[in-house]
CSV table of C-alpha atoms in Angstrom, one decimal:
chain,number,residue,atom,x,y,z
C,9,MET,CA,6.0,23.0,-7.0
C,10,THR,CA,8.3,20.7,-5.1
C,11,GLY,CA,5.6,18.1,-4.4
C,12,PRO,CA,4.1,16.5,-1.2
C,13,LEU,CA,6.5,13.5,-1.4
C,14,ARG,CA,9.7,15.5,-1.4
C,15,GLY,CA,12.3,13.6,0.7
C,16,ILE,CA,10.9,10.2,0.0
C,17,ARG,CA,13.1,7.8,-2.0
C,18,VAL,CA,11.4,5.1,-4.1
C,19,LEU,CA,13.2,2.0,-5.4
C,20,ASP,CA,11.4,0.9,-8.6
C,21,LEU,CA,12.0,-2.7,-9.5
C,22,SER,CA,9.0,-2.9,-11.8
C,23,GLU,CA,8.7,-3.0,-15.5
C,24,SER,CA,6.0,-3.0,-18.3
C,25,LEU,CA,3.3,-0.5,-17.3
C,26,ALA,CA,1.4,-0.9,-14.0
C,27,GLY,CA,4.4,-0.6,-11.8
C,28,PRO,CA,6.2,2.1,-13.7
C,29,PHE,CA,2.9,4.1,-13.8
C,30,CYS,CA,2.7,3.8,-10.1
C,31,THR,CA,6.2,5.1,-9.5
C,32,GLN,CA,5.8,7.9,-12.0
C,33,ILE,CA,2.8,9.1,-10.0
C,34,LEU,CA,5.1,9.1,-6.9
C,35,GLY,CA,7.9,10.9,-8.9
C,36,ASP,CA,5.5,13.5,-10.1
C,37,MET,CA,4.5,14.1,-6.5
C,38,GLY,CA,8.1,14.9,-5.7
C,39,ALA,CA,9.6,11.5,-4.6
C,40,GLU,CA,13.1,10.6,-5.8
C,41,VAL,CA,12.6,7.5,-7.9
C,42,ILE,CA,15.5,5.2,-8.8
C,43,LYS,CA,14.5,2.7,-11.6
C,44,VAL,CA,16.5,-0.5,-11.3
C,45,GLU,CA,16.6,-2.3,-14.7
C,46,ARG,CA,18.0,-5.6,-16.0
C,47,PRO,CA,21.1,-5.1,-18.2
C,48,ASP,CA,18.9,-5.5,-21.2
C,49,GLY,CA,16.4,-3.0,-19.8
C,50,ASP,CA,12.6,-2.7,-19.2
C,51,ALA,CA,10.9,-4.8,-21.9
C,52,ALA,CA,8.5,-1.9,-22.5
C,53,ARG,CA,11.3,0.1,-24.0
C,54,ARG,CA,10.9,-2.1,-27.1
C,55,TRP,CA,7.1,-2.1,-27.3
C,56,GLY,CA,6.5,-0.2,-30.5
C,57,PRO,CA,6.4,1.5,-32.9
C,58,PRO,CA,5.8,4.3,-32.3
C,59,PHE,CA,9.2,5.3,-30.9
C,60,TYR,CA,10.7,8.7,-30.0
C,61,GLU,CA,14.5,8.9,-30.3
C,62,GLY,CA,14.7,5.1,-29.8
C,63,GLU,CA,12.3,4.7,-26.9
C,64,SER,CA,8.8,3.4,-27.2
C,65,ALA,CA,5.9,5.8,-26.6
C,66,ILE,CA,4.5,3.5,-23.9
C,67,PHE,CA,7.8,3.5,-22.0
C,68,LEU,CA,8.0,7.3,-22.2
C,69,SER,CA,4.4,7.6,-20.9
C,70,ALA,CA,5.2,6.0,-17.6
C,71,ASN,CA,8.9,6.7,-16.7
C,72,ARG,CA,9.5,10.5,-16.3
C,73,ASN,CA,10.9,11.9,-13.1
C,74,LYS,CA,13.2,8.8,-12.5
C,75,ARG,CA,16.8,7.9,-12.7
C,76,SER,CA,17.9,4.6,-14.2
C,77,ILE,CA,20.5,2.1,-12.9
C,78,ALA,CA,21.2,-1.1,-14.8
C,79,LEU,CA,22.1,-4.0,-12.5
C,80,ASP,CA,22.5,-7.8,-12.8
C,81,MET,CA,20.9,-8.7,-9.5
C,82,LYS,CA,22.3,-12.2,-9.7
C,83,SER,CA,25.9,-10.9,-9.6
C,84,GLU,CA,27.8,-10.2,-6.4
C,85,VAL,CA,28.2,-6.5,-7.2
C,86,GLY,CA,24.6,-6.2,-8.3
C,87,VAL,CA,23.3,-7.8,-5.0
C,88,GLU,CA,25.5,-5.5,-3.0
C,89,ALA,CA,24.3,-2.5,-4.9
C,90,MET,CA,20.7,-3.6,-4.3
C,91,ARG,CA,21.3,-4.0,-0.6
C,92,ARG,CA,22.7,-0.5,-0.3
C,93,LEU,CA,19.8,1.0,-2.4
C,94,VAL,CA,17.2,-0.7,-0.2
C,95,ALA,CA,18.9,0.5,3.0
C,96,GLN,CA,18.6,4.1,1.7
C,97,SER,CA,15.0,3.8,0.4
C,98,ASP,CA,11.7,4.5,2.0
C,99,VAL,CA,9.6,2.6,-0.6
C,100,VAL,CA,10.2,-0.5,-2.7
C,101,VAL,CA,7.9,-1.3,-5.7
C,102,GLN,CA,8.3,-4.6,-7.5
C,103,SER,CA,6.4,-6.5,-10.1
C,104,PHE,CA,8.4,-9.8,-10.4
C,105,ARG,CA,6.6,-13.1,-10.9
C,106,ALA,CA,5.6,-14.9,-7.7
C,107,GLY,CA,8.7,-16.1,-5.8
C,108,VAL,CA,11.3,-14.2,-7.9
C,109,ALA,CA,11.9,-11.4,-5.4
C,110,GLU,CA,12.3,-14.0,-2.6
C,111,SER,CA,14.8,-16.0,-4.6
C,112,LEU,CA,16.9,-12.9,-5.1
C,113,GLY,CA,16.7,-12.1,-1.4
C,114,PHE,CA,14.5,-9.1,-1.8
C,115,GLY,CA,11.1,-10.4,-0.8
C,116,ALA,CA,8.7,-8.5,1.4
C,117,GLU,CA,9.2,-10.5,4.5
C,118,GLN,CA,13.0,-10.6,4.0
C,119,LEU,CA,13.3,-6.8,3.7
C,120,LEU,CA,10.7,-5.8,6.3
C,121,GLU,CA,12.4,-8.0,8.9
C,122,GLN,CA,15.6,-6.1,8.2
C,123,TYR,CA,14.0,-2.7,7.6
C,124,PRO,CA,10.8,-2.5,9.7
C,125,ARG,CA,10.0,1.1,8.5
C,126,LEU,CA,10.0,0.1,4.8
C,127,ILE,CA,7.0,0.4,2.6
C,128,TYR,CA,7.0,-2.6,0.2
C,129,CYS,CA,4.5,-2.7,-2.7
C,130,SER,CA,3.9,-5.8,-4.8
C,131,ILE,CA,2.3,-5.2,-8.2
C,132,THR,CA,0.9,-8.6,-9.2
C,133,ALA,CA,-1.3,-10.1,-11.9
C,134,PHE,CA,-3.6,-12.2,-9.8
C,135,GLY,CA,-2.5,-11.6,-6.2
C,136,MET,CA,-0.2,-13.3,-3.8
C,137,SER,CA,-2.3,-16.3,-3.1
C,138,GLY,CA,-4.8,-18.6,-4.8
C,139,PRO,CA,-4.5,-21.0,-7.7
C,140,MET,CA,-3.5,-18.3,-10.2
C,141,ARG,CA,-0.8,-16.6,-8.2
C,142,ASP,CA,1.9,-18.0,-10.5
C,143,VAL,CA,0.1,-17.2,-13.8
C,144,ARG,CA,1.6,-14.5,-15.9
C,145,GLY,CA,-0.7,-11.6,-16.5
C,146,TYR,CA,-1.0,-8.5,-18.8
C,147,ASP,CA,-3.6,-5.9,-19.1
C,148,PRO,CA,-5.7,-7.6,-21.8
C,149,LEU,CA,-5.7,-10.9,-19.9
C,150,ALA,CA,-7.0,-9.1,-16.8
C,151,GLN,CA,-9.6,-7.4,-18.9
C,152,ALA,CA,-10.7,-10.8,-20.1
C,153,TYR,CA,-10.6,-12.5,-16.7
C,154,GLY,CA,-12.2,-9.6,-14.9
C,155,GLY,CA,-15.3,-9.3,-17.2
C,156,LEU,CA,-14.4,-6.0,-18.9
C,157,MET,CA,-14.3,-7.5,-22.3
C,158,SER,CA,-17.7,-9.1,-21.8
C,159,VAL,CA,-19.3,-5.6,-21.6
C,160,ASN,CA,-17.1,-3.8,-24.1
C,161,GLY,CA,-17.8,-3.6,-27.8
C,162,HIS,CA,-21.1,-4.0,-29.6
C,163,PRO,CA,-23.6,-7.0,-29.4
C,164,GLY,CA,-22.9,-9.7,-32.0
C,165,GLN,CA,-19.3,-8.5,-32.7
C,166,ASP,CA,-16.0,-10.1,-31.6
C,167,PRO,CA,-14.9,-9.5,-28.1
C,168,ALA,CA,-13.0,-6.2,-27.8
C,169,ARG,CA,-10.3,-5.0,-25.5
C,170,ILE,CA,-10.8,-1.5,-24.1
C,171,GLY,CA,-8.6,0.6,-26.3
C,172,THR,CA,-6.3,1.8,-23.5
C,173,SER,CA,-4.5,-0.1,-20.7
C,174,VAL,CA,-7.1,0.8,-18.1
C,175,VAL,CA,-6.2,-2.2,-15.9
C,176,ASP,CA,-2.5,-1.6,-15.9
C,177,MET,CA,-2.8,2.1,-15.3
C,178,GLY,CA,-5.6,1.6,-12.7
C,179,THR,CA,-3.4,-0.9,-10.8
C,180,GLY,CA,-0.6,1.6,-10.8
C,181,MET,CA,-3.0,4.2,-9.3
C,182,TRP,CA,-4.2,1.8,-6.6
C,183,GLY,CA,-0.5,1.0,-5.9
C,184,ALA,CA,0.3,4.7,-5.5
C,185,LEU,CA,-2.7,5.2,-3.3
C,186,ALA,CA,-1.8,2.2,-1.1
C,187,ILE,CA,1.7,3.6,-0.7
C,188,MET,CA,0.4,7.0,0.3
C,189,GLY,CA,-1.8,5.3,2.9
C,190,ALA,CA,1.1,3.2,4.2
C,191,LEU,CA,3.3,6.3,4.5
C,192,ARG,CA,0.6,8.0,6.6
C,193,GLN,CA,0.4,4.9,8.8
C,194,LEU,CA,4.2,4.9,9.1
C,195,ASP,CA,3.9,8.5,10.4
C,196,GLU,CA,1.5,7.3,13.1
C,197,THR,CA,2.9,3.9,14.1
C,198,GLY,CA,6.5,3.9,13.0
C,199,LYS,CA,5.9,0.6,11.2
C,200,GLY,CA,6.2,-0.2,7.6
C,201,SER,CA,3.8,-2.2,5.4
C,202,HIS,CA,3.6,-4.7,2.6
C,203,VAL,CA,0.8,-3.5,0.3
C,204,VAL,CA,-0.4,-5.7,-2.6
C,205,VAL,CA,-2.4,-4.7,-5.7
C,206,SER,CA,-3.3,-6.9,-8.7
C,207,LEU,CA,-4.5,-6.5,-12.2
C,208,LEU,CA,-7.5,-8.9,-11.6
C,209,ASP,CA,-8.6,-6.9,-8.5
C,210,THR,CA,-8.5,-3.7,-10.5
C,211,ALA,CA,-10.5,-5.2,-13.3
C,212,MET,CA,-13.1,-6.3,-10.9
C,213,THR,CA,-13.2,-2.9,-9.3
C,214,TRP,CA,-13.9,-1.3,-12.7
C,215,MET,CA,-16.7,-3.9,-13.1
C,216,SER,CA,-18.2,-3.3,-9.6
C,217,TYR,CA,-21.6,-1.8,-10.5
C,218,HIS,CA,-22.0,-4.3,-13.3
C,219,MET,CA,-21.4,-7.1,-10.8
C,220,MET,CA,-23.7,-5.5,-8.2
C,221,GLY,CA,-26.4,-5.4,-10.9
C,222,TYR,CA,-25.9,-9.1,-11.5
C,223,PHE,CA,-26.1,-9.8,-7.7
C,224,ALA,CA,-29.3,-7.8,-7.5
C,225,SER,CA,-31.0,-9.1,-10.6
C,226,GLY,CA,-29.3,-12.3,-11.7
C,227,VAL,CA,-29.0,-10.8,-15.2
C,228,ILE,CA,-25.6,-11.2,-16.9
C,229,PRO,CA,-24.6,-7.9,-18.6
C,230,GLY,CA,-23.4,-8.1,-22.2
C,231,PRO,CA,-21.7,-5.8,-24.7
C,232,GLN,CA,-23.0,-2.2,-24.4
C,233,GLY,CA,-21.4,-0.3,-27.2
C,234,SER,CA,-21.5,3.3,-26.2
C,235,ARG,CA,-24.5,2.7,-24.0
C,236,LEU,CA,-24.9,2.5,-20.3
C,237,ASP,CA,-27.6,-0.1,-19.6
C,238,ILE,CA,-29.1,1.6,-16.6
C,239,LEU,CA,-29.8,4.9,-18.4
C,240,ALA,CA,-31.5,6.0,-21.7
C,241,PRO,CA,-30.9,7.8,-23.9
C,242,TYR,CA,-27.3,7.7,-22.9
C,243,GLU,CA,-25.1,6.8,-25.9
C,244,ALA,CA,-23.6,7.9,-29.2
C,245,PHE,CA,-26.0,9.2,-31.9
C,246,PRO,CA,-25.2,9.9,-35.5
C,247,THR,CA,-25.1,13.5,-36.9
C,248,ARG,CA,-24.9,14.8,-40.4
C,249,ASP,CA,-21.1,15.0,-40.2
C,250,GLY,CA,-20.1,12.7,-37.3
C,251,TRP,CA,-21.2,11.5,-33.9
C,252,ALA,CA,-22.4,13.0,-30.7
C,253,MET,CA,-22.5,11.4,-27.2
C,254,ILE,CA,-25.7,12.4,-25.5
C,255,SER,CA,-26.2,11.8,-21.8
C,256,ALA,CA,-29.8,12.6,-20.9
C,257,ALA,CA,-29.6,11.2,-17.4
C,258,THR,CA,-32.8,12.8,-15.9
C,259,ASP,CA,-36.4,13.3,-16.9
C,260,GLN,CA,-35.8,17.0,-17.3
C,261,MET,CA,-32.8,16.4,-19.6
C,262,PHE,CA,-34.9,14.0,-21.7
C,263,ARG,CA,-37.6,16.6,-22.1
C,264,GLY,CA,-35.0,19.1,-23.2
C,265,LEU,CA,-33.6,16.6,-25.7
C,266,CYS,CA,-37.1,16.0,-27.1
C,267,GLY,CA,-37.6,19.8,-27.5
C,268,VAL,CA,-34.3,20.3,-29.4
C,269,LEU,CA,-35.0,17.4,-31.7
C,270,ASP,CA,-38.7,18.3,-32.3
C,271,ILE,CA,-39.9,14.9,-31.0
C,272,THR,CA,-42.1,16.2,-28.2
C,273,GLU,CA,-44.4,13.3,-28.7
C,274,CYS,CA,-41.8,11.1,-27.1
C,275,ALA,CA,-41.9,13.3,-24.0
C,276,ARG,CA,-45.6,12.5,-23.7
C,277,ASP,CA,-45.3,8.8,-24.6
C,278,SER,CA,-46.0,6.6,-21.5
C,279,ARG,CA,-43.2,4.2,-22.6
C,280,TYR,CA,-40.7,7.0,-22.0
C,281,ALA,CA,-42.3,8.5,-18.9
C,282,SER,CA,-39.3,7.6,-16.6
C,283,ASN,CA,-35.8,6.4,-16.9
C,284,ALA,CA,-36.8,2.9,-16.0
C,285,THR,CA,-39.4,2.7,-18.8
C,286,ARG,CA,-37.1,4.3,-21.2
C,287,VAL,CA,-34.5,1.6,-20.5
C,288,GLN,CA,-37.1,-1.0,-21.1
C,289,HIS,CA,-37.9,0.5,-24.5
C,290,ARG,CA,-34.4,1.8,-25.4
C,291,ASP,CA,-34.2,0.3,-28.9
C,292,ASP,CA,-37.4,2.1,-30.1
C,293,LEU,CA,-36.3,5.3,-28.4
C,294,HIS,CA,-32.8,5.0,-29.9
C,295,ASP,CA,-34.2,4.7,-33.4
C,296,THR,CA,-36.4,7.8,-33.0
C,297,VAL,CA,-33.6,9.9,-31.5
C,298,ALA,CA,-31.0,8.8,-34.1
C,299,LYS,CA,-33.3,9.6,-37.0
C,300,ALA,CA,-33.7,13.1,-35.6
C,301,THR,CA,-30.0,13.8,-34.7
C,302,ALA,CA,-28.9,12.7,-38.2
C,303,SER,CA,-30.4,15.8,-39.7
C,304,PHE,CA,-28.1,18.2,-37.6
C,305,SER,CA,-24.5,19.0,-37.9
C,306,THR,CA,-22.5,18.0,-34.9
C,307,ASP,CA,-21.7,21.6,-33.9
C,308,ASP,CA,-25.3,22.8,-34.3
C,309,LEU,CA,-26.7,19.9,-32.4
C,310,LEU,CA,-24.3,20.3,-29.5
C,311,ALA,CA,-24.9,24.0,-29.2
C,312,ARG,CA,-28.7,23.5,-29.1
C,313,LEU,CA,-28.4,20.7,-26.6
C,314,ARG,CA,-26.2,22.7,-24.3
C,315,THR,CA,-28.6,25.6,-24.4
C,316,ALA,CA,-31.4,23.2,-23.4
C,317,GLY,CA,-29.2,21.8,-20.5
C,318,VAL,CA,-28.6,18.4,-22.0
C,319,PRO,CA,-25.1,17.0,-21.4
C,320,CYS,CA,-23.4,16.1,-24.7
C,321,ALA,CA,-20.0,15.9,-26.4
C,322,PRO,CA,-18.5,15.3,-29.8
C,323,ILE,CA,-16.6,12.0,-30.2
C,324,LEU,CA,-13.0,13.2,-30.9
C,325,ASN,CA,-9.8,11.5,-32.0
C,326,VAL,CA,-6.5,12.1,-30.3
C,327,GLU,CA,-5.5,14.9,-32.7
C,328,GLN,CA,-8.8,16.7,-32.0
C,329,VAL,CA,-8.5,16.2,-28.2
C,330,VAL,CA,-5.0,17.8,-27.9
C,331,ALA,CA,-6.2,20.7,-30.1
C,332,LEU,CA,-9.1,21.6,-27.7
C,333,GLU,CA,-8.7,25.0,-26.2
C,334,GLN,CA,-9.8,23.6,-22.8
C,335,VAL,CA,-7.0,21.0,-23.0
C,336,GLN,CA,-4.5,23.7,-24.2
C,337,GLN,CA,-5.3,25.8,-21.2
C,338,SER,CA,-5.6,23.0,-18.7
C,339,GLY,CA,-1.9,22.4,-18.1
C,340,MET,CA,-2.3,18.7,-18.9
C,341,LEU,CA,0.1,18.9,-21.9
C,342,LEU,CA,3.7,18.9,-20.7
C,343,ASP,CA,6.3,20.3,-23.1
C,344,SER,CA,10.0,19.6,-22.5
C,345,GLU,CA,13.1,20.6,-24.4
C,346,ASP,CA,14.7,17.2,-24.2
C,347,THR,CA,11.8,14.7,-24.6
C,348,CYS,CA,8.5,14.1,-26.3
C,349,ARG,CA,5.4,16.1,-25.2
C,350,SER,CA,3.6,14.2,-22.5
C,351,ILE,CA,0.5,14.1,-20.3
C,352,ALA,CA,0.6,15.6,-16.8
C,353,LEU,CA,-0.4,14.1,-13.5
C,354,PRO,CA,-4.2,14.9,-13.4
C,355,ILE,CA,-3.9,16.7,-10.0
C,356,GLU,CA,-3.5,20.3,-9.1
C,357,TRP,CA,-2.1,21.6,-5.8
C,358,ASN,CA,-3.2,25.2,-5.1
C,359,GLY,CA,-3.5,25.8,-8.8
C,360,GLU,CA,-0.2,24.2,-9.7
C,361,ARG,CA,0.6,21.0,-11.5
C,362,SER,CA,3.8,18.9,-11.1
C,363,GLU,CA,6.4,19.4,-13.8
C,364,VAL,CA,8.9,17.2,-15.7
C,365,GLN,CA,12.0,17.3,-13.4
C,366,HIS,CA,13.6,14.5,-15.3
C,367,ARG,CA,12.8,13.2,-18.8
C,368,PRO,CA,12.4,9.4,-19.0
C,369,PRO,CA,15.9,8.0,-18.5
C,370,HIS,CA,17.9,6.0,-21.0
C,371,LEU,CA,18.8,2.5,-19.9
C,372,GLY,CA,21.4,2.7,-17.2
C,373,GLU,CA,21.9,6.4,-17.7
C,374,HIS,CA,22.5,7.1,-14.1
C,375,THR,CA,24.3,3.9,-13.1
C,376,SER,CA,27.7,5.4,-12.3
C,377,GLU,CA,26.1,8.4,-10.6
C,378,ILE,CA,24.0,6.2,-8.3
C,379,LEU,CA,26.8,3.7,-7.6
C,380,ARG,CA,29.0,6.6,-6.4
C,381,GLU,CA,26.2,7.9,-4.2
C,382,ILE,CA,25.9,4.5,-2.4
C,383,GLY,CA,29.7,4.2,-2.0
C,384,LEU,CA,30.5,1.6,-4.7
C,385,GLY,CA,32.3,3.9,-7.1
C,386,ASP,CA,32.1,3.7,-10.9
């Protein structure tokens, strides 16, 4: 598969995770991505262990299908190289602190004035305006500011960051989506765009139904563990040899659960007659269901629940996830001869997934090659 963005050149001036994840999505879709790095490289290269052949796992997870050029953008030759790269690019993605791109001469207004068809994407922590525009931001800070940590973890325990960088990666996704929309608009109008995404905005988006619940009720949501406050029973329950996630989201599913667990009296209990009443009495219901699930093995319980039409899942670790036959056959695990196994773009086009055209580049690996292409020589 050549990808729907074949022929689009992306200049990636970002580092860490949100920006690189954005440009990896574009690269996976077929765009040519040139990653411009400082002479000492993207800081994420050193975020570990774990490392694979000297590169951090987090860097490898967000930088395939790119070439790397190392430039000192404060030097005369670095500035000239950047000018030529911008002139030959369709999209620029940057994640500098507020004002840095402008000080280097590569701000959105500066470039769009010179290249009116350019798509310029700013990956920011807290946006381009407001009192926090200059504040540094990383994923856990946005989780904290955006409310995610207030609903994560279990009641009475220390605040907990969600165990993967959902804000960084989500911001990268919104950036890629915004760029796709801007490219479509370019086709229609012939005009480029400056699109802006931020970590805080992404965190708030992930909190949207919690916030709407607060607007509707005035109740501030708290830590929910594995629960979802608006449904019951909808959480993790113990088994004889592990844990099972049970999502009995309808009255029919709840009756099926009661039948499997031989707690049919719960199905007749007026406290559990509807989801709304089950939510009101969730603690009592949880204790009854948990006592029953603990007598089953995980596999036996899941098999019985699925037969009864009750959605459920084992709670797996990473090793168990990648060993699942469904995952093995899905095409989501990408193997390459010259780099670590990785996770594919979660999209199929007519039954095909994007492939690894280029492993994540070493720092400055393509500097001479790219300098020759833009007419500067080695």
